[in-house]
Amino acid sequence: MTRPSVLVARAVFPEVVQRLREHFEVDDNPSDTIFTKSELMARLAGKQGAFTTGSERIDDEVLAACPQLKVVANMAVGYNNFDIAACTARGVLATNTPDVLTETTADFGFALMMATARRMAESEHYLRRGEWTRWAYDMFTGSDVHGATLGILGMGRIGQAIARRGALGFGMKVIYHNRSRLTAEQEQPLAARYVDKATLLREADHLVLVLPYSPQSHHAIGAAELALMKPTATLTNVARGGIVDDAALAVALRERRIAAAGLDVFEGEPAVHPGLLEVPNVVLTPHIASATVATRRRMADLAADNLIAALNGGTPPTPINPQVRAASGGPG
Ligand code: 8YV
């Protein structure tokens, strides 16, 4: 029987590609070219599976052009690059990589929030420019993290992991807003308080965004929301570009309507809004919150596990639309 064919759309660990070769005919992309939509459709033609990352958009046009496709396995927990309704309608199973990156991403979110509150990037740039000639009582004074109020917008797995760090490690008061409230058992160890969004914005000393991107969360933080925040507050985004209106944020930072921001994700990344590059009070990182060697390997392995199970008639560990039963085995 002919083995299924899969596309590995971006460069990934060679060991993981090798594992896929044990099961499939693999078309990989070691030069790590980012495919245009037509290139992606051409490379996917006739393939049953795709190993994707956030850079590949799987929408109805792509699915319509690739009717043999049965599974799309994203190496990411976020899947706003997939049109899930279209996948489900066309019987394509979609999978993601939750859990394996939760603690690593929470470590980074907390670190970015601390770097923002304590002005680490700004002061490092000053030192590198050779401007540090003497101590001053108010040199790069920031705001405390310990004991402050941590606001979390999006209290899923990663949000809760950040809240744990704040509450248990730094004595922070945790407030949060989410589509649904946590159970009392989840709230109690963190003394987490569920509040409406306006209260969250008004009361947080350090606001961290960890909600998924969707049309509903587009510009969840814009000029009106920034205006509710304390002038001493910080904003950290480790979720997705587009959740924050970056142009409005650049203005708020320039006018010191909030103290500082830490951003790992951007609208239209890898492009960064020029206004953000001009202001000193923002820490900017290139979408690396899940980037540890061990975690990236776990993500790649889980995406491969999903692909292998789905195309070999097994049960994929982390389906997004489990109602789709992936057809087993060979092509067609
Ligand atoms: C990925 C992420 O590195 O998992 C996610 O949702 O944002 C990151 O961990 C990125 O999406 C590449 O696929």
Coordinates of C-alpha atoms and ligand atoms in Angstrom, one line a residue:
M1 CA 0.0 0.0 0.0
T2 CA 1.3 3.5 -0.9
R3 CA 2.4 5.4 2.2
P4 CA 0.7 8.7 3.0
S5 CA 2.5 11.9 1.9
V6 CA 3.0 14.8 4.2
L7 CA 4.4 18.3 3.9
V8 CA 6.6 19.6 6.7
A9 CA 6.1 23.3 5.9
R10 CA 9.0 24.8 7.9
A11 CA 12.4 23.6 9.0
V12 CA 12.2 21.6 12.2
F13 CA 14.4 19.2 14.2
P14 CA 15.9 16.7 11.8
E15 CA 15.2 13.9 14.2
V16 CA 11.5 14.7 14.0
V17 CA 11.5 14.8 10.2
Q18 CA 13.3 11.5 10.3
R19 CA 10.6 10.1 12.6
L20 CA 8.0 11.2 10.1
R21 CA 10.0 9.5 7.3
E22 CA 9.5 6.2 9.1
H23 CA 5.7 6.5 8.4
F24 CA 5.3 8.8 5.4
E25 CA 6.7 10.1 2.2
V26 CA 7.9 13.4 3.5
D27 CA 8.4 16.6 1.5
D28 CA 10.3 18.9 3.9
N29 CA 11.6 22.4 3.8
P30 CA 15.2 22.4 5.2
S31 CA 15.9 25.8 3.7
D32 CA 13.0 27.2 5.8
T33 CA 11.4 29.2 2.9
I34 CA 8.1 30.7 4.0
F35 CA 5.7 29.7 1.3
T36 CA 3.4 32.1 -0.3
K37 CA -0.2 30.9 -0.5
S38 CA 0.2 29.6 -4.0
E39 CA 3.5 27.9 -3.1
L40 CA 1.8 26.3 -0.1
M41 CA -1.1 25.0 -2.2
A42 CA 1.3 23.7 -4.8
R43 CA 3.4 21.9 -2.2
L44 CA 0.3 20.5 -0.5
A45 CA -1.2 19.2 -3.7
G46 CA -1.7 15.4 -3.4
K47 CA -0.6 15.3 0.3
Q48 CA -2.7 13.8 3.1
G49 CA -1.0 15.6 6.0
A50 CA 0.7 18.9 6.8
F51 CA 3.0 19.8 9.6
T52 CA 2.6 23.5 10.0
T53 CA 3.6 26.4 12.2
G54 CA 2.0 29.8 12.8
S55 CA 3.3 31.0 9.4
E56 CA 1.1 28.8 7.3
R57 CA -2.5 29.9 6.9
I58 CA -4.8 27.0 6.2
D59 CA -8.1 28.5 5.0
D60 CA -10.9 27.4 2.8
E61 CA -9.1 28.3 -0.4
V62 CA -6.1 26.1 0.5
L63 CA -8.4 23.3 1.6
A64 CA -10.4 23.5 -1.6
A65 CA -7.2 23.3 -3.6
C66 CA -6.0 20.2 -1.7
P67 CA -9.0 17.8 -1.4
Q68 CA -6.7 14.9 -0.4
L69 CA -5.7 16.7 2.8
K70 CA -6.9 14.9 5.9
V71 CA -4.8 16.3 8.8
V72 CA -3.2 19.7 9.6
A73 CA -0.9 19.5 12.6
N74 CA 0.2 22.9 14.0
M75 CA 3.4 23.1 16.0
A76 CA 1.8 25.8 18.2
V77 CA -0.9 26.0 20.9
G78 CA -2.5 28.9 19.1
Y79 CA -4.3 28.1 15.9
N80 CA -5.6 31.4 14.5
N81 CA -3.7 30.5 11.3
F82 CA -6.3 27.7 10.8
D83 CA -9.9 28.3 9.7
I84 CA -11.3 25.6 11.9
A85 CA -14.9 25.9 10.6
A86 CA -13.6 25.3 7.1
C87 CA -11.4 22.4 8.2
T88 CA -14.4 20.7 10.0
A89 CA -16.7 21.4 7.0
R90 CA -14.2 19.7 4.7
G91 CA -13.5 16.8 7.1
V92 CA -9.9 17.9 7.8
L93 CA -8.7 17.1 11.3
A94 CA -6.8 20.0 12.9
T95 CA -4.4 19.5 15.8
N96 CA -2.3 21.8 18.0
T97 CA 0.3 21.5 20.8
P98 CA -1.2 22.5 24.2
D99 CA 0.3 21.7 27.6
V100 CA 3.8 21.0 26.5
L101 CA 4.6 24.7 26.4
T102 CA 2.6 26.0 29.3
E103 CA 5.3 26.4 31.9
T104 CA 8.0 27.6 29.5
T105 CA 5.6 30.3 28.1
A106 CA 4.6 31.3 31.6
D107 CA 8.3 31.6 32.6
F108 CA 8.8 33.9 29.7
G109 CA 5.6 35.9 30.3
F110 CA 6.6 36.5 33.9
A111 CA 10.2 37.4 32.9
L112 CA 9.0 39.9 30.3
M113 CA 6.6 41.4 32.8
M114 CA 9.5 41.8 35.3
A115 CA 11.9 43.2 32.7
T116 CA 9.2 45.7 31.8
A117 CA 8.5 46.8 35.3
R118 CA 12.2 47.1 36.2
R119 CA 13.2 48.7 32.9
M120 CA 15.8 46.2 32.0
A121 CA 16.0 46.7 28.3
E122 CA 15.9 50.5 28.5
S123 CA 18.7 50.6 31.1
E124 CA 20.8 48.0 29.2
H125 CA 20.6 50.1 26.1
Y126 CA 21.7 53.2 28.1
L127 CA 24.7 51.2 29.5
R128 CA 25.7 50.0 26.0
R129 CA 25.5 53.5 24.6
G130 CA 28.2 54.4 27.2
E131 CA 25.9 56.9 29.0
W132 CA 26.4 55.4 32.5
T133 CA 28.8 57.7 34.2
R134 CA 27.4 57.9 37.8
W135 CA 24.7 56.6 40.2
A136 CA 21.6 58.7 40.7
Y137 CA 18.7 58.1 43.2
D138 CA 16.1 58.1 40.5
M139 CA 18.1 56.3 37.7
F140 CA 15.8 53.8 36.0
T141 CA 13.4 53.6 38.9
G142 CA 10.6 51.3 38.0
S143 CA 7.7 49.6 39.8
D144 CA 7.7 46.7 42.2
V145 CA 6.5 43.3 41.1
H146 CA 6.3 41.6 44.5
G147 CA 3.2 42.5 46.4
A148 CA 1.7 44.4 43.3
T149 CA -1.6 43.5 41.7
L150 CA -1.2 41.1 38.7
G151 CA -4.0 41.4 36.2
I152 CA -4.5 38.5 33.8
L153 CA -6.6 38.8 30.7
G154 CA -7.2 35.2 29.5
M155 CA -7.1 32.7 32.4
G156 CA -6.4 29.5 30.5
R157 CA -3.5 27.1 31.1
I158 CA -0.8 29.7 30.5
G159 CA -2.6 32.5 32.4
Q160 CA -3.0 30.3 35.4
A161 CA 0.7 29.3 35.3
I162 CA 1.6 33.0 35.3
A163 CA -0.8 33.7 38.1
R164 CA 0.8 30.8 40.1
R165 CA 4.2 32.4 39.7
G166 CA 2.9 35.8 40.8
A167 CA 0.8 34.6 43.8
L168 CA 3.0 31.9 45.2
G169 CA 6.4 33.2 44.3
F170 CA 6.0 37.0 44.5
G171 CA 3.1 37.6 46.9
M172 CA 1.1 39.3 44.2
K173 CA -2.6 39.9 44.4
V174 CA -4.2 38.2 41.4
I175 CA -7.2 39.5 39.5
Y176 CA -8.4 38.1 36.2
H177 CA -10.9 38.3 33.5
N178 CA -11.8 35.4 31.2
R179 CA -14.7 34.2 29.1
S180 CA -15.6 31.9 31.9
R181 CA -14.8 32.0 35.6
L182 CA -12.4 29.5 37.2
T183 CA -13.8 27.0 39.7
A184 CA -13.5 27.8 43.4
E185 CA -10.9 25.1 43.7
Q186 CA -8.8 26.8 40.9
E187 CA -9.2 30.3 42.4
Q188 CA -8.6 29.5 46.0
P189 CA -4.9 28.5 46.1
L190 CA -4.1 31.7 44.2
A191 CA -6.6 33.9 46.0
A192 CA -7.5 34.9 42.4
R193 CA -10.4 37.3 42.1
Y194 CA -12.6 37.3 39.0
V195 CA -13.4 40.9 37.8
D196 CA -15.0 42.5 34.8
K197 CA -12.6 43.8 32.1
A198 CA -12.9 47.5 33.1
T199 CA -12.0 46.6 36.7
L200 CA -9.1 44.5 35.6
L201 CA -7.8 47.5 33.5
R202 CA -8.3 50.0 36.3
E203 CA -6.8 47.9 39.2
A204 CA -3.9 46.0 37.6
D205 CA -0.4 47.2 38.3
H206 CA 0.9 44.7 35.8
L207 CA -1.5 43.5 33.1
V208 CA -0.5 40.3 31.2
L209 CA -2.4 39.2 28.1
V210 CA -2.7 35.5 27.6
L211 CA -5.9 35.1 25.6
P212 CA -6.3 33.4 22.2
Y213 CA -6.6 35.6 19.1
S214 CA -10.0 35.5 17.4
P215 CA -12.1 38.2 15.6
Q216 CA -13.7 38.8 19.1
S217 CA -10.3 39.5 20.7
H218 CA -9.1 41.7 17.9
H219 CA -7.9 45.0 19.5
A220 CA -9.2 43.9 22.9
I221 CA -6.7 46.5 24.1
G222 CA -7.0 49.7 22.2
A223 CA -7.0 53.4 23.1
A224 CA -10.1 53.2 25.2
E225 CA -8.8 50.3 27.3
L226 CA -5.3 51.8 27.7
A227 CA -7.0 55.0 29.0
L228 CA -8.5 53.0 31.9
M229 CA -5.1 51.8 33.0
K230 CA -3.0 53.4 35.8
P231 CA -0.3 55.7 34.5
T232 CA 2.1 53.6 36.5
A233 CA 0.9 50.3 35.1
T234 CA 2.7 47.9 32.7
L235 CA 1.2 45.8 29.9
T236 CA 2.7 42.5 28.7
N237 CA 1.5 40.6 25.6
V238 CA 2.6 37.0 25.1
A239 CA -0.6 36.0 23.4
R240 CA -0.9 37.1 19.8
G241 CA -0.4 40.1 17.7
G242 CA -3.7 41.9 16.9
I243 CA -5.0 41.6 20.4
V244 CA -3.4 44.9 21.1
D245 CA -3.8 47.9 18.8
D246 CA -0.1 48.5 18.4
A247 CA -0.5 52.0 17.0
A248 CA -2.6 53.1 20.0
L249 CA -0.1 51.4 22.4
A250 CA 2.8 53.3 20.8
V251 CA 0.9 56.6 21.4
A252 CA 0.1 55.6 25.0
L253 CA 3.7 54.8 25.7
R254 CA 5.0 57.9 24.1
E255 CA 2.6 60.1 26.1
R256 CA 3.4 58.0 29.3
R257 CA -0.3 57.2 29.7
I258 CA 1.0 53.8 30.9
A259 CA 4.5 53.3 32.3
A260 CA 5.8 50.6 30.0
A261 CA 5.0 47.5 27.9
G262 CA 6.6 44.2 27.2
L263 CA 5.7 42.7 23.8
D264 CA 6.6 39.3 22.4
V265 CA 4.0 39.4 19.6
F266 CA 3.0 42.1 17.1
E267 CA 0.3 42.9 14.6
G268 CA 1.6 41.8 11.2
E269 CA 4.8 40.4 12.7
P270 CA 7.7 40.1 11.9
A271 CA 7.0 43.7 11.0
V272 CA 6.9 45.9 14.2
H273 CA 4.9 49.1 14.3
P274 CA 7.5 51.9 13.8
G275 CA 6.0 53.9 16.7
L276 CA 7.0 51.0 19.1
L277 CA 10.6 51.1 17.9
E278 CA 10.8 54.8 18.7
V279 CA 9.7 54.7 22.3
P280 CA 12.2 53.7 25.1
N281 CA 9.7 52.3 27.5
V282 CA 8.9 49.0 25.8
V283 CA 10.7 45.7 25.9
L284 CA 10.5 44.0 22.5
T285 CA 11.2 40.3 21.8
P286 CA 10.7 38.3 18.6
H287 CA 7.9 35.8 19.5
I288 CA 10.1 33.6 21.6
A289 CA 7.9 32.8 24.7
S290 CA 8.0 29.0 24.0
A291 CA 11.6 29.0 22.8
T292 CA 13.5 26.6 24.9
V293 CA 15.3 23.7 23.3
A294 CA 13.3 21.2 25.3
T295 CA 9.9 22.8 24.8
R296 CA 10.4 23.4 21.1
R297 CA 11.3 19.7 20.8
R298 CA 8.2 18.6 22.8
M299 CA 6.0 20.8 20.5
A300 CA 7.5 19.3 17.4
D301 CA 7.2 15.7 18.8
L302 CA 3.6 16.3 19.7
A303 CA 2.7 17.7 16.3
A304 CA 4.4 14.6 14.8
D305 CA 2.5 12.3 17.2
N306 CA -0.8 13.9 16.0
L307 CA 0.1 13.5 12.3
I308 CA 1.2 9.9 12.8
A309 CA -1.8 8.9 14.8
A310 CA -4.3 10.6 12.5
L311 CA -2.9 9.1 9.3
N312 CA -2.3 5.7 10.8
G313 CA -5.8 5.3 12.1
G314 CA -4.9 6.0 15.7
T315 CA -6.2 8.6 18.1
P316 CA -4.4 11.9 17.8
P317 CA -3.5 13.2 21.3
T318 CA -4.5 16.8 20.9
P319 CA -7.2 17.4 18.3
I320 CA -8.9 20.8 17.9
N321 CA -11.9 19.5 16.0
P322 CA -12.2 15.9 17.3
Q323 CA -15.5 15.5 15.6
V324 CA -13.6 14.9 12.4
R325 CA -12.6 11.3 12.2
A326 CA -9.3 11.3 10.2
A327 CA -9.4 8.6 7.6
S328 CA -6.7 6.0 8.2
G329 CA -3.9 4.8 6.1
G330 CA -3.2 5.4 2.5
P331 CA -4.1 8.2 0.1
G332 CA -7.6 8.8 -1.3
Ligands
8YV1 C1 5.1 29.2 18.5 C2 3.1 30.2 19.8 O1 6.4 29.4 18.6 O2 2.3 28.0 20.4 C3 2.0 29.1 20.1 O3 0.8 29.5 19.9 O4 2.8 31.3 19.6 C4 4.5 29.8 19.7 O5 4.8 28.9 20.8 C5 4.6 29.9 17.2 O6 3.3 30.0 17.0 C6 5.2 29.0 16.0 O7 4.3 28.0 15.5

